[in-house]
Coordinates of C-alpha atoms in Angstrom, one line a residue:
M17 CA 0.0 0.0 0.0
K18 CA 1.2 3.5 -0.9
V19 CA 0.2 6.0 1.7
L20 CA 0.0 9.8 1.5
V21 CA -0.1 11.8 4.8
I22 CA -1.4 15.3 4.7
G23 CA 0.1 17.8 7.2
G24 CA 3.4 18.9 8.6
G25 CA 3.4 18.8 12.4
A26 CA 4.6 16.4 15.1
R27 CA 1.3 14.5 14.8
E28 CA 2.0 13.8 11.1
H29 CA 5.6 12.8 12.0
A30 CA 4.2 10.4 14.6
L31 CA 1.9 9.0 12.0
C32 CA 4.7 8.7 9.4
H33 CA 7.0 7.1 12.1
A34 CA 4.3 4.4 12.7
L35 CA 3.5 3.9 9.1
S36 CA 7.1 3.6 8.1
R37 CA 7.5 0.6 10.4
D38 CA 4.4 -1.1 8.9
P39 CA 5.5 -3.9 6.4
Q40 CA 2.3 -3.3 4.4
V41 CA 3.4 0.2 3.5
T42 CA 5.5 0.1 0.3
A43 CA 5.9 3.9 -0.2
L44 CA 5.2 6.8 2.1
H45 CA 4.5 10.4 0.9
C46 CA 3.7 13.5 2.9
A47 CA 2.5 17.0 2.0
P48 CA 3.9 19.4 3.0
G49 CA 5.8 17.5 5.8
N50 CA 8.7 19.0 7.7
A51 CA 12.5 18.5 8.1
G52 CA 12.0 15.3 10.3
I53 CA 9.4 13.7 8.1
A54 CA 11.7 14.1 5.1
S55 CA 13.8 11.2 6.4
L56 CA 10.8 8.9 6.3
A57 CA 8.7 10.0 3.4
T58 CA 8.9 11.8 0.0
L59 CA 7.7 15.3 0.6
H60 CA 5.4 17.3 -1.8
R61 CA 4.5 20.9 -1.8
V62 CA 0.8 21.3 -1.8
D63 CA -1.8 23.4 -0.1
A64 CA -3.2 21.0 2.5
S65 CA -6.6 22.7 2.4
D66 CA -7.0 22.5 -1.4
G67 CA -9.1 19.4 -2.0
A68 CA -8.5 19.3 -5.7
A69 CA -4.8 19.6 -5.3
V70 CA -4.6 16.9 -2.6
A71 CA -6.8 14.6 -4.8
A72 CA -4.5 15.2 -7.8
L73 CA -1.4 14.4 -5.7
A74 CA -3.0 11.2 -4.4
A75 CA -3.6 10.1 -8.0
E76 CA -0.1 11.2 -9.1
V77 CA 1.6 9.0 -6.4
A78 CA -1.0 6.2 -6.8
A79 CA -1.9 6.3 -3.2
G80 CA -3.9 3.4 -1.8
L81 CA -4.7 5.5 1.3
V82 CA -4.7 9.2 2.2
V83 CA -4.4 10.1 5.8
I84 CA -5.4 13.7 6.7
G85 CA -3.8 14.9 9.9
P86 CA -4.9 18.5 10.7
E87 CA -8.4 19.8 11.3
A88 CA -8.5 22.7 8.9
P89 CA -8.3 20.5 5.7
L90 CA -11.0 18.2 7.2
V91 CA -13.4 21.1 7.9
A92 CA -12.6 22.4 4.4
G93 CA -13.9 19.2 2.9
V94 CA -10.6 17.8 1.6
A95 CA -11.6 14.2 2.5
D96 CA -14.7 14.7 0.3
A97 CA -12.6 15.6 -2.7
V98 CA -10.3 12.6 -2.2
R99 CA -13.2 10.2 -1.8
A100 CA -14.8 11.6 -4.9
A101 CA -11.6 10.8 -6.8
G102 CA -12.0 7.2 -5.7
V103 CA -9.2 7.0 -3.2
P104 CA -9.7 5.6 0.3
V105 CA -9.2 8.4 2.8
F106 CA -8.8 8.4 6.6
G107 CA -10.7 11.4 7.8
P108 CA -14.3 12.6 8.1
S109 CA -16.3 14.5 5.5
G110 CA -16.5 18.3 5.8
Q111 CA -20.1 17.9 7.2
A112 CA -19.0 15.4 9.8
A113 CA -15.9 17.4 10.8
R114 CA -18.3 20.1 12.1
L115 CA -18.1 18.1 15.3
E116 CA -14.8 20.0 15.7
G117 CA -15.4 22.9 13.4
S118 CA -18.3 24.2 15.5
K119 CA -18.6 23.8 19.3
A120 CA -22.3 24.7 19.1
F121 CA -22.9 21.9 16.5
A122 CA -21.1 19.4 18.8
K123 CA -23.3 20.4 21.7
E124 CA -26.4 19.9 19.5
V125 CA -25.2 16.4 18.5
M126 CA -24.4 15.5 22.1
A127 CA -27.8 16.6 23.3
A128 CA -29.5 14.5 20.6
A129 CA -27.3 11.4 21.4
G130 CA -27.7 11.7 25.2
V131 CA -23.9 12.2 25.7
P132 CA -22.9 13.7 29.1
T133 CA -21.3 17.1 28.7
A134 CA -21.1 20.5 30.4
R135 CA -24.2 22.7 30.4
A136 CA -23.7 25.5 27.9
H137 CA -25.2 28.5 26.2
V138 CA -24.4 29.5 22.6
C139 CA -23.9 33.3 22.5
T140 CA -23.7 35.6 19.5
T141 CA -24.0 39.0 21.2
E142 CA -22.2 40.6 24.1
A143 CA -25.4 40.8 26.1
E144 CA -25.9 37.0 25.7
A145 CA -22.3 36.3 26.7
A146 CA -22.6 38.5 29.8
Q147 CA -25.9 36.8 30.8
A148 CA -24.4 33.3 30.4
L149 CA -21.3 34.2 32.4
D150 CA -23.4 35.4 35.3
A151 CA -25.6 32.3 35.1
F152 CA -22.7 29.9 35.5
G153 CA -20.4 32.0 37.7
P154 CA -16.6 31.6 38.0
P155 CA -14.4 29.9 36.9
Y156 CA -15.7 31.2 33.6
V157 CA -15.3 28.9 30.5
V158 CA -15.6 30.7 27.1
K159 CA -14.9 28.8 23.8
D160 CA -14.6 30.2 20.3
D161 CA -17.3 28.4 18.3
G162 CA -14.9 27.8 15.3
L163 CA -11.5 26.3 14.8
A164 CA -8.7 27.9 16.9
A165 CA -5.8 25.4 16.8
G166 CA -6.4 24.3 20.4
K167 CA -6.1 27.9 21.7
G168 CA -9.7 29.2 21.4
V169 CA -10.6 28.4 25.0
V170 CA -10.3 30.7 28.0
V171 CA -10.8 29.4 31.6
T172 CA -10.5 32.3 34.1
E173 CA -11.8 33.7 37.4
D174 CA -11.6 37.2 35.8
R175 CA -15.0 38.1 34.3
E176 CA -13.6 40.9 32.2
A177 CA -11.0 38.6 30.6
A178 CA -13.8 36.2 29.8
M179 CA -15.9 39.0 28.3
A180 CA -12.9 40.2 26.3
H181 CA -12.4 36.7 24.8
A182 CA -16.1 36.5 23.9
R183 CA -16.0 39.9 22.2
A184 CA -12.8 38.9 20.2
C185 CA -14.4 35.7 19.0
G186 CA -17.9 36.8 18.1
R187 CA -19.9 33.6 18.4
V188 CA -18.9 31.6 21.5
V189 CA -20.0 28.8 23.7
V190 CA -20.1 29.7 27.4
E191 CA -20.0 26.6 29.6
E192 CA -20.2 25.5 33.2
F193 CA -16.8 24.7 34.7
L194 CA -16.0 21.0 34.9
D195 CA -13.9 19.8 37.9
G196 CA -11.6 16.8 37.9
P197 CA -8.7 15.6 35.7
E198 CA -8.9 15.7 31.9
V199 CA -8.3 12.7 29.7
S200 CA -8.0 12.3 25.9
L201 CA -9.4 9.2 24.3
F202 CA -9.1 8.6 20.5
A203 CA -11.3 6.1 18.6
L204 CA -11.1 4.8 15.1
T205 CA -14.5 4.6 13.4
D206 CA -15.8 3.7 9.9
G207 CA -19.1 5.4 10.6
T208 CA -20.6 2.3 12.3
T209 CA -18.0 0.3 14.2
V210 CA -16.0 2.2 16.9
V211 CA -12.6 1.0 18.1
P212 CA -11.1 3.0 21.0
L213 CA -7.4 3.4 21.4
Q214 CA -5.7 3.8 24.8
P215 CA -6.2 7.0 26.9
A216 CA -3.6 9.7 27.3
Q217 CA -3.3 12.9 29.2
D218 CA -1.9 16.1 27.8
F219 CA -0.7 19.4 29.3
K220 CA -2.3 22.5 27.8
R221 CA -0.7 25.4 29.8
A222 CA 2.7 26.8 28.7
H223 CA 4.5 26.6 32.0
D224 CA 5.1 24.3 35.0
G225 CA 2.3 23.8 37.4
D226 CA -0.3 24.3 34.7
T227 CA 0.4 28.1 34.7
G228 CA 0.7 30.5 31.8
P229 CA -1.4 30.8 28.6
N230 CA -3.2 28.0 26.9
T231 CA -1.2 26.3 24.1
G232 CA -1.8 23.5 21.6
G233 CA -0.2 21.1 24.2
M234 CA 3.2 21.0 25.9
G235 CA 3.5 17.2 26.5
A236 CA 1.6 14.0 27.2
Y237 CA 1.8 10.5 28.6
S238 CA 0.1 7.1 28.4
P239 CA -1.1 4.9 30.0
L240 CA -2.9 6.5 32.9
P241 CA -2.1 4.4 36.0
W242 CA -4.6 6.3 38.1
A243 CA -7.6 5.9 35.7
D244 CA -10.4 3.4 36.3
P245 CA -9.7 0.3 34.2
K246 CA -13.3 0.4 33.0
L247 CA -13.0 4.0 31.7
V248 CA -12.5 3.1 28.0
D249 CA -15.5 0.7 28.0
E250 CA -17.6 3.3 29.8
V251 CA -16.7 6.1 27.3
Q252 CA -17.2 3.7 24.4
A253 CA -20.8 3.0 25.6
T254 CA -21.8 6.5 26.7
V255 CA -19.9 8.8 24.4
L256 CA -18.2 7.4 21.4
Q257 CA -20.8 4.9 20.0
P258 CA -23.8 7.1 20.7
T259 CA -22.1 10.0 18.9
V260 CA -21.2 7.9 15.9
D261 CA -24.7 6.5 15.8
E262 CA -26.3 10.0 15.9
M263 CA -24.0 11.2 13.1
R264 CA -25.1 8.3 10.9
R265 CA -28.7 8.9 11.8
R266 CA -28.3 12.5 10.5
G267 CA -27.1 11.3 7.2
T268 CA -23.5 12.6 7.8
P269 CA -21.7 9.5 9.0
F270 CA -18.4 10.2 10.8
S271 CA -15.4 8.0 9.7
G272 CA -11.9 8.6 10.7
L273 CA -10.6 9.5 14.1
L274 CA -13.1 10.7 16.8
Y275 CA -11.2 12.4 19.7
A276 CA -13.1 12.8 22.9
G277 CA -11.6 15.3 25.4
L278 CA -13.1 14.2 28.7
A279 CA -13.3 15.6 32.3
L280 CA -13.6 13.0 35.0
T281 CA -15.8 15.0 37.3
S282 CA -17.2 14.3 40.7
R283 CA -20.5 13.6 38.9
G284 CA -19.0 11.2 36.3
V285 CA -17.4 11.5 32.9
R286 CA -18.3 14.6 30.9
V287 CA -17.2 15.5 27.3
V288 CA -15.2 18.7 27.2
E289 CA -14.8 18.8 23.4
F290 CA -14.7 16.6 20.3
N291 CA -12.0 16.8 17.7
A292 CA -12.2 15.2 14.3
R293 CA -8.6 14.0 14.0
F294 CA -5.6 12.7 16.0
G295 CA -4.7 15.1 18.8
D296 CA -1.2 16.6 19.2
P297 CA 0.8 15.8 21.4
E298 CA -1.3 12.7 22.6
T299 CA -0.8 10.9 19.2
Q300 CA 2.9 10.8 19.9
V301 CA 2.5 8.7 23.1
V302 CA -0.5 6.6 21.9
L303 CA 1.1 5.5 18.7
A304 CA 4.4 4.8 20.6
R305 CA 2.5 2.1 22.5
L306 CA 0.4 0.6 19.6
R307 CA 1.7 -2.7 18.4
T308 CA -1.0 -3.4 15.7
P309 CA 0.3 -2.2 12.3
L310 CA -1.2 1.2 11.7
A311 CA -1.9 1.2 7.9
G312 CA -4.4 -1.7 8.0
L313 CA -6.3 0.0 10.8
L314 CA -6.6 3.3 9.0
H315 CA -7.5 1.6 5.7
A316 CA -10.2 -0.4 7.5
A317 CA -11.7 2.8 8.9
A318 CA -11.6 4.4 5.5
T319 CA -13.3 1.4 3.8
G320 CA -15.9 0.4 6.3
T321 CA -14.3 -2.8 7.4
L322 CA -13.3 -2.2 11.0
A323 CA -15.7 -4.8 12.4
G324 CA -13.6 -7.5 10.7
L325 CA -10.3 -6.7 12.4
P326 CA -8.9 -8.6 15.5
P327 CA -8.6 -6.7 18.8
L328 CA -5.8 -4.2 19.0
S329 CA -2.4 -5.1 20.4
W330 CA -0.7 -2.8 22.9
S331 CA 2.8 -2.6 24.4
D332 CA 3.0 -2.8 28.2
A333 CA 5.5 0.1 28.0
A334 CA 4.7 3.6 29.0
A335 CA 5.3 6.6 26.8
V336 CA 6.0 10.3 27.6
T337 CA 6.5 13.2 25.1
V338 CA 7.8 16.6 26.0
V339 CA 7.3 19.5 23.6
I340 CA 10.2 22.0 23.0
A341 CA 8.7 25.3 22.0
S342 CA 10.3 28.4 20.4
E343 CA 11.0 31.6 22.2
G344 CA 7.8 33.7 22.5
Y345 CA 5.4 30.7 22.1
P346 CA 2.4 30.9 22.2
A347 CA 1.9 34.6 21.8
G348 CA 4.6 35.4 19.2
P349 CA 6.9 32.5 18.4
R350 CA 10.4 33.3 17.0
T351 CA 11.4 31.2 14.0
G352 CA 14.5 30.6 11.9
D353 CA 16.8 29.5 14.7
P354 CA 19.1 26.4 14.2
V355 CA 18.1 23.2 16.0
E356 CA 21.1 21.3 17.3
G357 CA 21.6 18.0 19.1
L358 CA 19.3 15.9 17.0
E359 CA 22.2 13.6 15.9
E360 CA 23.2 13.1 19.6
V361 CA 19.7 11.9 20.5
A362 CA 19.7 9.5 17.6
A363 CA 23.2 8.2 18.5
Q364 CA 22.8 8.0 22.3
D365 CA 19.1 7.6 23.1
A366 CA 17.4 5.6 20.2
P367 CA 15.4 3.5 20.0
D368 CA 14.0 4.2 23.5
A369 CA 13.8 8.0 22.9
Y370 CA 13.4 9.8 19.6
V371 CA 12.6 13.3 18.2
L372 CA 9.4 14.0 16.3
H373 CA 9.5 17.3 14.4
A374 CA 6.6 19.8 14.6
G375 CA 7.6 23.3 13.4
T376 CA 10.9 22.7 11.5
R377 CA 12.3 23.1 8.0
L378 CA 15.6 22.8 6.2
D379 CA 17.3 26.1 5.4
E380 CA 19.3 26.8 2.3
N381 CA 22.4 25.2 3.9
G382 CA 20.5 22.0 4.8
R383 CA 20.4 22.8 8.5
V384 CA 17.3 22.1 10.6
V385 CA 15.8 25.4 11.8
S386 CA 12.7 26.3 13.7
A387 CA 9.6 27.1 11.7
G388 CA 6.8 27.3 14.2
G389 CA 5.8 27.7 17.8
R390 CA 6.0 24.0 18.9
V391 CA 9.2 22.9 17.3
L392 CA 9.9 19.3 18.5
S393 CA 8.1 16.5 20.4
V394 CA 10.8 14.5 22.3
T395 CA 9.2 11.1 22.9
A396 CA 10.4 8.1 24.9
V397 CA 9.2 4.7 26.1
G398 CA 10.1 2.8 29.2
D399 CA 9.0 0.1 31.6
G400 CA 6.9 2.6 33.5
I401 CA 6.1 6.3 33.4
A402 CA 9.1 7.2 35.6
Q403 CA 11.6 5.5 33.2
A404 CA 9.9 6.9 30.1
R405 CA 9.9 10.3 31.7
D406 CA 13.6 10.1 32.6
R407 CA 14.5 9.0 29.1
A408 CA 12.5 11.8 27.5
Y409 CA 14.1 14.5 29.6
R410 CA 17.6 13.1 29.1
A411 CA 17.0 13.5 25.3
V412 CA 15.5 16.9 25.8
G413 CA 18.7 17.9 27.5
R414 CA 20.7 17.2 24.4
I415 CA 18.6 19.6 22.2
R416 CA 19.9 23.1 21.7
L417 CA 17.5 25.8 20.4
A418 CA 18.1 29.4 21.3
G419 CA 15.5 30.9 23.6
S420 CA 13.4 27.7 23.6
H421 CA 11.3 26.6 26.6
H422 CA 9.7 23.4 27.7
R423 CA 7.8 22.2 30.8
T424 CA 9.8 20.2 33.4
D425 CA 6.8 18.6 35.0
I426 CA 5.2 16.5 32.2
A427 CA 3.9 13.3 33.8
A428 CA 5.7 14.1 37.1
R429 CA 2.7 13.3 39.3
A430 CA 1.9 10.1 37.4
A431 CA 5.5 9.0 37.7
A432 CA 5.7 9.6 41.5
P433 CA 5.5 6.5 43.7
A434 CA 2.0 5.8 45.0

């Protein structure tokens, strides 16, 4: 099978890393890719959100499967264009991707499906937002209704800050605050069958102790030793399957990757948000633990044959990923700085630890330089969270990027002795 991956971040590098180890994959292509993916796949320059261009590229490389990584192309309907060209594609239609593209739509689907989630008001005016904030009280939760690259949510005790976010976004969803730890659970689906993966936890805030501004994610780990062993089965029954069933009932079946962001509250599991694709940085740790070859799974989801697959196989190892971000991230990331130490990690830490590129490119001299806010995801596996964490941070210590920052507390609590 020849596979074309669309996207250029660490999530796509993680996908390419897994696909490159799958004996079924005879050729791997990626558009646009990044400096790290270039060592695994043939890169192509294409606008990832241009459905016609992506479909044409799939035909040109004779792809037997197209895997769409980021949310923007999915919401733009790129999967529809590829499907119309007769190529199997892993990723939902533009209509189905509204589960991520519109928070208000997701709330509507959850209500119809009986999925537990936070109480919420959809607000289109300043007066409606003010009324909703006062109804729920602090901490205030205000979400941009549209796509915001993981940074459209404000959780604050400051009412004026909440109002300012509402004014800046226009149409927002104001929710009640959900207590308890958050968990990410991915599920593969072909529109009927739902196959959950293993849960992970990510770290959204920029700085240690969950302080600083919201980001796209500064690290993650899996498995979750503190989580109820029945959690995946419960979420499958109360969240994932009902949502997929409701989408099919509406005539807009959801196939691809359904990502449930969950809060484990004092009143039970509640959905914080849905995404229509693999999450970043959780993908890095989940795929590090998956033993079942990836290409066959994604192809089965794309072709409606998930029900015929055997149960997934998982490593007993733990995985931790730490994001190295450029100076100024998330407000105003600096780019163009050389990234050094990659060869040292490859020589001294592989295969237990490795670097997945996010915002990188090759400059005119062939050097790897920063090209985005989140630059690298340093990922490691180990016999437990503590060992995986030690290996990840040892590798992080070898990387040199001027002005960069990373959190030092990723998975620290989970690694601590009980």
